[in-house]
Backbone as a printed PyTorch tensor [residue, N CA C, xyz], in Angstrom:
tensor([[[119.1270, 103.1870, 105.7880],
         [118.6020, 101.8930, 105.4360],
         [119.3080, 100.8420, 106.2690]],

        [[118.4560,  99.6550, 107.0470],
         [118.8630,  99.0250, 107.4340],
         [118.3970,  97.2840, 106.9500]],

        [[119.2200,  96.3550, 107.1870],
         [118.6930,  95.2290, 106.6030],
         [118.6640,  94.0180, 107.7870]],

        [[118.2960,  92.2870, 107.8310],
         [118.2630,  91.5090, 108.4360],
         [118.8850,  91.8140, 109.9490]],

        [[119.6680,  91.7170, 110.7580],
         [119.9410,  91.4770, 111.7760],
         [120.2970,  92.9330, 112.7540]],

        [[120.6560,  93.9180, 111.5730],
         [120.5450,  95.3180, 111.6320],
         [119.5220,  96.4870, 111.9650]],

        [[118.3420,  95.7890, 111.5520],
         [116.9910,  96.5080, 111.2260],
         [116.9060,  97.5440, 112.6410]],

        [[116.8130,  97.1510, 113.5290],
         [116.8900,  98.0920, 114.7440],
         [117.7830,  99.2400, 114.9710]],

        [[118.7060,  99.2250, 114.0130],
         [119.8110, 100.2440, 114.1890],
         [119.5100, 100.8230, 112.9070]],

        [[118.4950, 102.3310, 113.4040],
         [118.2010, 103.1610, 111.9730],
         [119.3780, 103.7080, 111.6420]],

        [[119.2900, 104.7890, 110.4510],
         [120.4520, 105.5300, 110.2920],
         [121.7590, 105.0790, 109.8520]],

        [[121.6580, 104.0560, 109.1820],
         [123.0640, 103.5560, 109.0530],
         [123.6110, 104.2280, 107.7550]],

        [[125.1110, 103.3390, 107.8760],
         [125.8790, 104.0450, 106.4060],
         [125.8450, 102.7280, 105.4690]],

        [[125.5190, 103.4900, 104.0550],
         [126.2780, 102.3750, 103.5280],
         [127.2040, 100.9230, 103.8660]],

        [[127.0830,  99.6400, 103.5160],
         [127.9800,  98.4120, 103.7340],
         [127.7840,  98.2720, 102.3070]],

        [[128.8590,  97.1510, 102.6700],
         [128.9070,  95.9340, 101.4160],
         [128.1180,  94.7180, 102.1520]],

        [[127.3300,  95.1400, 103.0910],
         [126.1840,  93.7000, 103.5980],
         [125.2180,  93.3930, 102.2000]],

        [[125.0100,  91.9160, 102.0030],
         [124.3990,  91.6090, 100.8200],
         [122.8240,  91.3200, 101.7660]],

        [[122.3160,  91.8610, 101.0820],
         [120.7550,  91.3050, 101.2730],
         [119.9950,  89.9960, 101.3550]],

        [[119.4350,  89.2080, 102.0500],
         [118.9040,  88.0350, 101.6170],
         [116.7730,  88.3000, 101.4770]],

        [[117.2810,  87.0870, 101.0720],
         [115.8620,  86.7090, 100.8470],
         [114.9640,  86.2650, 102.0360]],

        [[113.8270,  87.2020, 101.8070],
         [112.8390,  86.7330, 103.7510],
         [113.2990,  87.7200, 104.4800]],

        [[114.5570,  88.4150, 104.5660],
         [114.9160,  89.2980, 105.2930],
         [114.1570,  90.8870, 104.9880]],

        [[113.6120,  91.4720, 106.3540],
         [113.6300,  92.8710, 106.5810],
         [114.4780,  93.9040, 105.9410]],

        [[113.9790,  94.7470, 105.2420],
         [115.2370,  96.0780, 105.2260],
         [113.9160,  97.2530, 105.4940]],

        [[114.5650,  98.2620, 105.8750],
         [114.0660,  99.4160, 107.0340],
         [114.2900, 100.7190, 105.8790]],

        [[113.3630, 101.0610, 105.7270],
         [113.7940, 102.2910, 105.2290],
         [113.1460, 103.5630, 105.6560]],

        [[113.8580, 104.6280, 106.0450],
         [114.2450, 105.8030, 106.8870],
         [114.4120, 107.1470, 106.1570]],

        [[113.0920, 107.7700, 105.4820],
         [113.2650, 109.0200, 105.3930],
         [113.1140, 110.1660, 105.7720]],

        [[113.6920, 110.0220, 106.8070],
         [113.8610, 111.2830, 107.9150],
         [114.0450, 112.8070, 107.4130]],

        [[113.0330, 113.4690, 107.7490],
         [112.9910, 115.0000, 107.1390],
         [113.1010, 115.2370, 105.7530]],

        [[112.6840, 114.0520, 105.3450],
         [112.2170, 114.1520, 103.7390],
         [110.8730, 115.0100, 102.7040]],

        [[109.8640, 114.7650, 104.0990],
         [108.5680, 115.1030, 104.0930],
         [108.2610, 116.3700, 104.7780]],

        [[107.8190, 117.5340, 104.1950],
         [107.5210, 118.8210, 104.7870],
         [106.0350, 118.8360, 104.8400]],

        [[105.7340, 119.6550, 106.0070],
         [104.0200, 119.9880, 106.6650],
         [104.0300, 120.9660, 106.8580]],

        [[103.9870, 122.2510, 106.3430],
         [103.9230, 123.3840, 107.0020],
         [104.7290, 123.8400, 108.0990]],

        [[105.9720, 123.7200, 107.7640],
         [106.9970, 124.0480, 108.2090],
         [107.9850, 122.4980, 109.1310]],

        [[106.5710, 121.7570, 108.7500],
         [107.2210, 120.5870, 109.8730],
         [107.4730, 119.4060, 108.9650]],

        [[108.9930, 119.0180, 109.2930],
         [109.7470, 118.3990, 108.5500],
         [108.8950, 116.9140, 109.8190]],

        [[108.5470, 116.0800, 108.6100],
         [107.9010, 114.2810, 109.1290],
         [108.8590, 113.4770, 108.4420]],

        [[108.9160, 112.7400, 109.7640],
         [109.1030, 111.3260, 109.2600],
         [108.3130, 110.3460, 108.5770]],

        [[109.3740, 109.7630, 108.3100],
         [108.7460, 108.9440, 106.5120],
         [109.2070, 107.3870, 106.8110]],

        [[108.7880, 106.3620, 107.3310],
         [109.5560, 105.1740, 107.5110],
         [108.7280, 104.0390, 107.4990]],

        [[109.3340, 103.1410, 106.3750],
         [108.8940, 101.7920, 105.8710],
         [109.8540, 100.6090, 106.0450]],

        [[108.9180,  99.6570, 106.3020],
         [109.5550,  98.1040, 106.5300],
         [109.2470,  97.2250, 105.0760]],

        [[110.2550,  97.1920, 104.0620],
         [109.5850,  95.9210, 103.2120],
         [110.3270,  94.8280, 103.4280]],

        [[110.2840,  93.8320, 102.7570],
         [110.6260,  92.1510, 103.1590],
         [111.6050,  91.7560, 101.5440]],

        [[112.5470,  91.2270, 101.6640],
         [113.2920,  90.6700, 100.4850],
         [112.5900,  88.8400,  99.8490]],

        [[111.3490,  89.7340,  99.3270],
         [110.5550,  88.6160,  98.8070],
         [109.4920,  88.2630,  99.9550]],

        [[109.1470,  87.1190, 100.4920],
         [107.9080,  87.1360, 101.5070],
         [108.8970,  87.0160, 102.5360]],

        [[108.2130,  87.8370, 103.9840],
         [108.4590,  86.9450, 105.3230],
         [109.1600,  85.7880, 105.5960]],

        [[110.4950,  86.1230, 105.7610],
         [110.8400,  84.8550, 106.6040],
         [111.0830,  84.2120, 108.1380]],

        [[110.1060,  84.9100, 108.5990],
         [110.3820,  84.1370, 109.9250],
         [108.8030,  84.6040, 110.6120]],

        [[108.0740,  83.3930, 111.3920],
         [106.8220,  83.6160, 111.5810],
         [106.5250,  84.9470, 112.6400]],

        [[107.5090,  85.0850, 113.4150],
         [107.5540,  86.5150, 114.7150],
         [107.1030,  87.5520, 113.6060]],

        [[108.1870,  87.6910, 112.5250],
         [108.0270,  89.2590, 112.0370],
         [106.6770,  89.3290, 111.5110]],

        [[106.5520,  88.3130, 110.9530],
         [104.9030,  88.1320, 110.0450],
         [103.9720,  88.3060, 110.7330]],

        [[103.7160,  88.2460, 112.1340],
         [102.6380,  88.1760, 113.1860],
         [102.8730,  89.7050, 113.3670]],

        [[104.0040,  90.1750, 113.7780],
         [104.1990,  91.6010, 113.8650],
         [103.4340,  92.3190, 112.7010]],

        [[103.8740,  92.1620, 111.3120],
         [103.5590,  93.1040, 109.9120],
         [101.8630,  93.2670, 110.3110]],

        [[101.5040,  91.7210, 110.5960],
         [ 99.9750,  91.7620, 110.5520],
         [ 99.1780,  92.3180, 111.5160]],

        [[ 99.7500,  92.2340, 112.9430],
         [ 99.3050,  93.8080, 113.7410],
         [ 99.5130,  94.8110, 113.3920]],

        [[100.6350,  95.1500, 112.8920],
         [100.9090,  96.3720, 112.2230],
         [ 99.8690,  97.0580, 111.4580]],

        [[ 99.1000,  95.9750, 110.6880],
         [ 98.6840,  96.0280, 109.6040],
         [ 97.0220,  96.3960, 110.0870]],

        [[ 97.0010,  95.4800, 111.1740],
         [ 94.9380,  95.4590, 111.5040],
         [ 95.6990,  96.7280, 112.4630]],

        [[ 96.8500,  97.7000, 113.0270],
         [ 96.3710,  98.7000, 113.9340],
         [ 96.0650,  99.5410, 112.8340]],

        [[ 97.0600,  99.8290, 111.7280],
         [ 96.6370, 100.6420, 111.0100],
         [ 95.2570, 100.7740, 110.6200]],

        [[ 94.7970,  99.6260, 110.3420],
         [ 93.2990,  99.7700, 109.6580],
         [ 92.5810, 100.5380, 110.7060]],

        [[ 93.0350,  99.7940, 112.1450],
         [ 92.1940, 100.9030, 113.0200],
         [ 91.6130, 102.3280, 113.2950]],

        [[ 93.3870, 102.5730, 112.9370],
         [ 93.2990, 103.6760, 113.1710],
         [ 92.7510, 104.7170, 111.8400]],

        [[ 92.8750, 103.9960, 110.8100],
         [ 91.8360, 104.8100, 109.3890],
         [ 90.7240, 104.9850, 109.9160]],

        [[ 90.0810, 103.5500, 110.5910],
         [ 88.6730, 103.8430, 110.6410],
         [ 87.8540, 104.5620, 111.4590]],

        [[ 89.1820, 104.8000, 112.8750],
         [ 89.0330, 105.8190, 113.7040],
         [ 88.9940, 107.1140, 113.1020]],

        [[ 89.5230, 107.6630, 112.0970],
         [ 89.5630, 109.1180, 111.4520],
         [ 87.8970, 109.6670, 110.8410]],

        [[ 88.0710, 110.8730, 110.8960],
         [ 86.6940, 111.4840, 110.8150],
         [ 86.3740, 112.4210, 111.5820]],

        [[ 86.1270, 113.6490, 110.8090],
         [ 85.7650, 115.1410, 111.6940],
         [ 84.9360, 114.8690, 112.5900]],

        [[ 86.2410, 115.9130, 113.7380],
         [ 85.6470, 116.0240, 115.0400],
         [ 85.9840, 114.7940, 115.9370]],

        [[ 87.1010, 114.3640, 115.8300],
         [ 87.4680, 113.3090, 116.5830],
         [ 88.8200, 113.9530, 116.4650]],

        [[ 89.8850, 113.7170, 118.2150],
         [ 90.5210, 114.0090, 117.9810],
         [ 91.7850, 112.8590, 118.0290]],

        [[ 93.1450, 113.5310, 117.9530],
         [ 94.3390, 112.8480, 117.3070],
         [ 94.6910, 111.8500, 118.5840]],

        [[ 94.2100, 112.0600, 119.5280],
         [ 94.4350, 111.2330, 120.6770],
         [ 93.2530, 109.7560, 120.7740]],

        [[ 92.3030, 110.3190, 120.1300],
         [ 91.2710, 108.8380, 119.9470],
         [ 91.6370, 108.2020, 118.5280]],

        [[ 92.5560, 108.6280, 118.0480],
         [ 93.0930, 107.9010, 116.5790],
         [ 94.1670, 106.8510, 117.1410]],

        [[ 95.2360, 107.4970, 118.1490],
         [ 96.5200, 106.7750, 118.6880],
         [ 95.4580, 105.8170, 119.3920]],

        [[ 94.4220, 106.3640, 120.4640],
         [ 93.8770, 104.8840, 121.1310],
         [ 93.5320, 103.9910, 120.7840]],

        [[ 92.8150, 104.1500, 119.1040],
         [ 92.2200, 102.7450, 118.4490],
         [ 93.4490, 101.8980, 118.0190]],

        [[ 94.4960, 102.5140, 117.5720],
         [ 95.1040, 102.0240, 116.8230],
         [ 96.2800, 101.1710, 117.9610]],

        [[ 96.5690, 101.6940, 119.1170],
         [ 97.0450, 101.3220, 120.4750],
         [ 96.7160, 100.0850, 121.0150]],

        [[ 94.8340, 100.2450, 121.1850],
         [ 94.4710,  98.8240, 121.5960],
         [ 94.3370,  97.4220, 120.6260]],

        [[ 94.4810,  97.8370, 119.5570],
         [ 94.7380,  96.5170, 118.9970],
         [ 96.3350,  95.5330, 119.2660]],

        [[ 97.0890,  96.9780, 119.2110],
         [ 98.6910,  96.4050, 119.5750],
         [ 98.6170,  95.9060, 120.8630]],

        [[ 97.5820,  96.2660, 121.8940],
         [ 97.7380,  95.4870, 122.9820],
         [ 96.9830,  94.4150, 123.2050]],

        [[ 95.8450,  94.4900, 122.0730],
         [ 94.9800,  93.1190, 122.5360],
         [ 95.7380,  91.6600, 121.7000]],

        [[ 97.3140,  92.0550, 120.8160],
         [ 97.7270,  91.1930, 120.2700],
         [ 98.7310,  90.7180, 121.2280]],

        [[ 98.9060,  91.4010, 122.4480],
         [ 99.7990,  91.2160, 123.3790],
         [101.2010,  91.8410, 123.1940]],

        [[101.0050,  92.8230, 123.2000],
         [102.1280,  94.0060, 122.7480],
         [102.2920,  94.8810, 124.0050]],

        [[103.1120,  95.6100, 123.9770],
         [102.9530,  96.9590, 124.7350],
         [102.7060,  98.0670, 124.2510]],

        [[102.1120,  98.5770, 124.8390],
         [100.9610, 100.1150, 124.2850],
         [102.3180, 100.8940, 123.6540]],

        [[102.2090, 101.7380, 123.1690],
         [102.9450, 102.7870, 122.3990],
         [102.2460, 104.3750, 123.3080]],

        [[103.2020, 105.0550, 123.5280],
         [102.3330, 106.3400, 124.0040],
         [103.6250, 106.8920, 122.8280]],

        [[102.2020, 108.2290, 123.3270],
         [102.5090, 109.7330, 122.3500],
         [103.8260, 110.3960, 123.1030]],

        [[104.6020, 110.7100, 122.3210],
         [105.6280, 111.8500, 122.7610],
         [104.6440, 112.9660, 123.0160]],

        [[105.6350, 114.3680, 124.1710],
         [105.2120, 115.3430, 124.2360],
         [105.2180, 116.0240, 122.5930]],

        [[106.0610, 115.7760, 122.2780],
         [106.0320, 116.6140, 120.5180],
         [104.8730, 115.9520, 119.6210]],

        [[104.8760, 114.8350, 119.6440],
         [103.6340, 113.9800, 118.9180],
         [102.3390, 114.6560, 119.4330]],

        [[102.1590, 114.6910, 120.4750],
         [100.6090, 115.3010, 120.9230],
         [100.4420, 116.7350, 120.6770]],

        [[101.4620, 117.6750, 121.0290],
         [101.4140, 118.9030, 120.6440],
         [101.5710, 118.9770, 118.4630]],

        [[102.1410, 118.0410, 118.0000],
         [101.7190, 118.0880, 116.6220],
         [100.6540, 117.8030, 115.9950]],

        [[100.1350, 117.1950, 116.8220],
         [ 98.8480, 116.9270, 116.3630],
         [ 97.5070, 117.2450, 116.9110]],

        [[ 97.9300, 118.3000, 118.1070],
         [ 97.2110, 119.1980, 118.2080],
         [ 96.9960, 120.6510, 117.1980]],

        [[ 98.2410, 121.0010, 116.8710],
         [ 98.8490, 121.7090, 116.2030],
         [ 97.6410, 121.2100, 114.8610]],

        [[ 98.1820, 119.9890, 113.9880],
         [ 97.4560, 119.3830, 112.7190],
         [ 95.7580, 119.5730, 113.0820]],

        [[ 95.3230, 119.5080, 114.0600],
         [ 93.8150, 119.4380, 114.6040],
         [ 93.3040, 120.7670, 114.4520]],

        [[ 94.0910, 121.8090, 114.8050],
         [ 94.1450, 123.0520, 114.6410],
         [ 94.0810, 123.6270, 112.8250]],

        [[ 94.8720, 123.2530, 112.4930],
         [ 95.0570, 123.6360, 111.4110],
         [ 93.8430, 122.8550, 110.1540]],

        [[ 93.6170, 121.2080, 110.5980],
         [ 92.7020, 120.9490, 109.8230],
         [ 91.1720, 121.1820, 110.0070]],

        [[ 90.8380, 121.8920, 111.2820],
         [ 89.5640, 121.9820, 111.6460],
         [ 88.6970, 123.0910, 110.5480]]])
């Protein structure tokens, strides 16, 4: 768990850092989640009460319309690589930089394509 000025540095230990209000905390459950043998990551951003600062809020809300994208991209017979693209070009039409797939990400979800077909 990480909080305000920290948030970028996953994995942390325990502090006595106090939390504020408006501030980010990160939470990181790494190999919490099993898939058929494949241990997923699990990781959420909530806010200590609303947004405080307009950057992160513009961020949550791309965050927010890629995700939708990429739901609405889902649907048999499409594969895991046209899910990352919908959800990709919105992060770039907000003026972001694209996100690519790891070699392990594409082979997992080839793997998941496999298995859910």
């Amino acid at each position: 768990m990480a909080s305000g000025d920290t948030i970028t540095k996953t994995h942390h230990r325990a502090t006595t850092r106090i939390m504020r209000h408006g501030e980010p905390v990160f939470l990181c459950f790494c190999g919490m989640t099993n898939f058929l043998r494949f241990k997923l990551r699990f990781d959420r951003t909530f806010w200590m009460g609303e947004i405080g600062d307009a950057d992160q809020a513009r961020v949550y809300e791309v965050a927010l319309a890629s995700q939708s994208a990429a739901l609405d991209a889902l649907r048999p017979g499409v594969t895991a690589e046209s899910v990352h693209a919908a959800y990709a070009e919105v992060i770039q039409d907000a003026g972001f930089e694209s996100l690519q797939l790891s070699a392990f990400s594409k082979t997992f979800c080839r793997i998941c394509e496999t298995l859910l077909s």
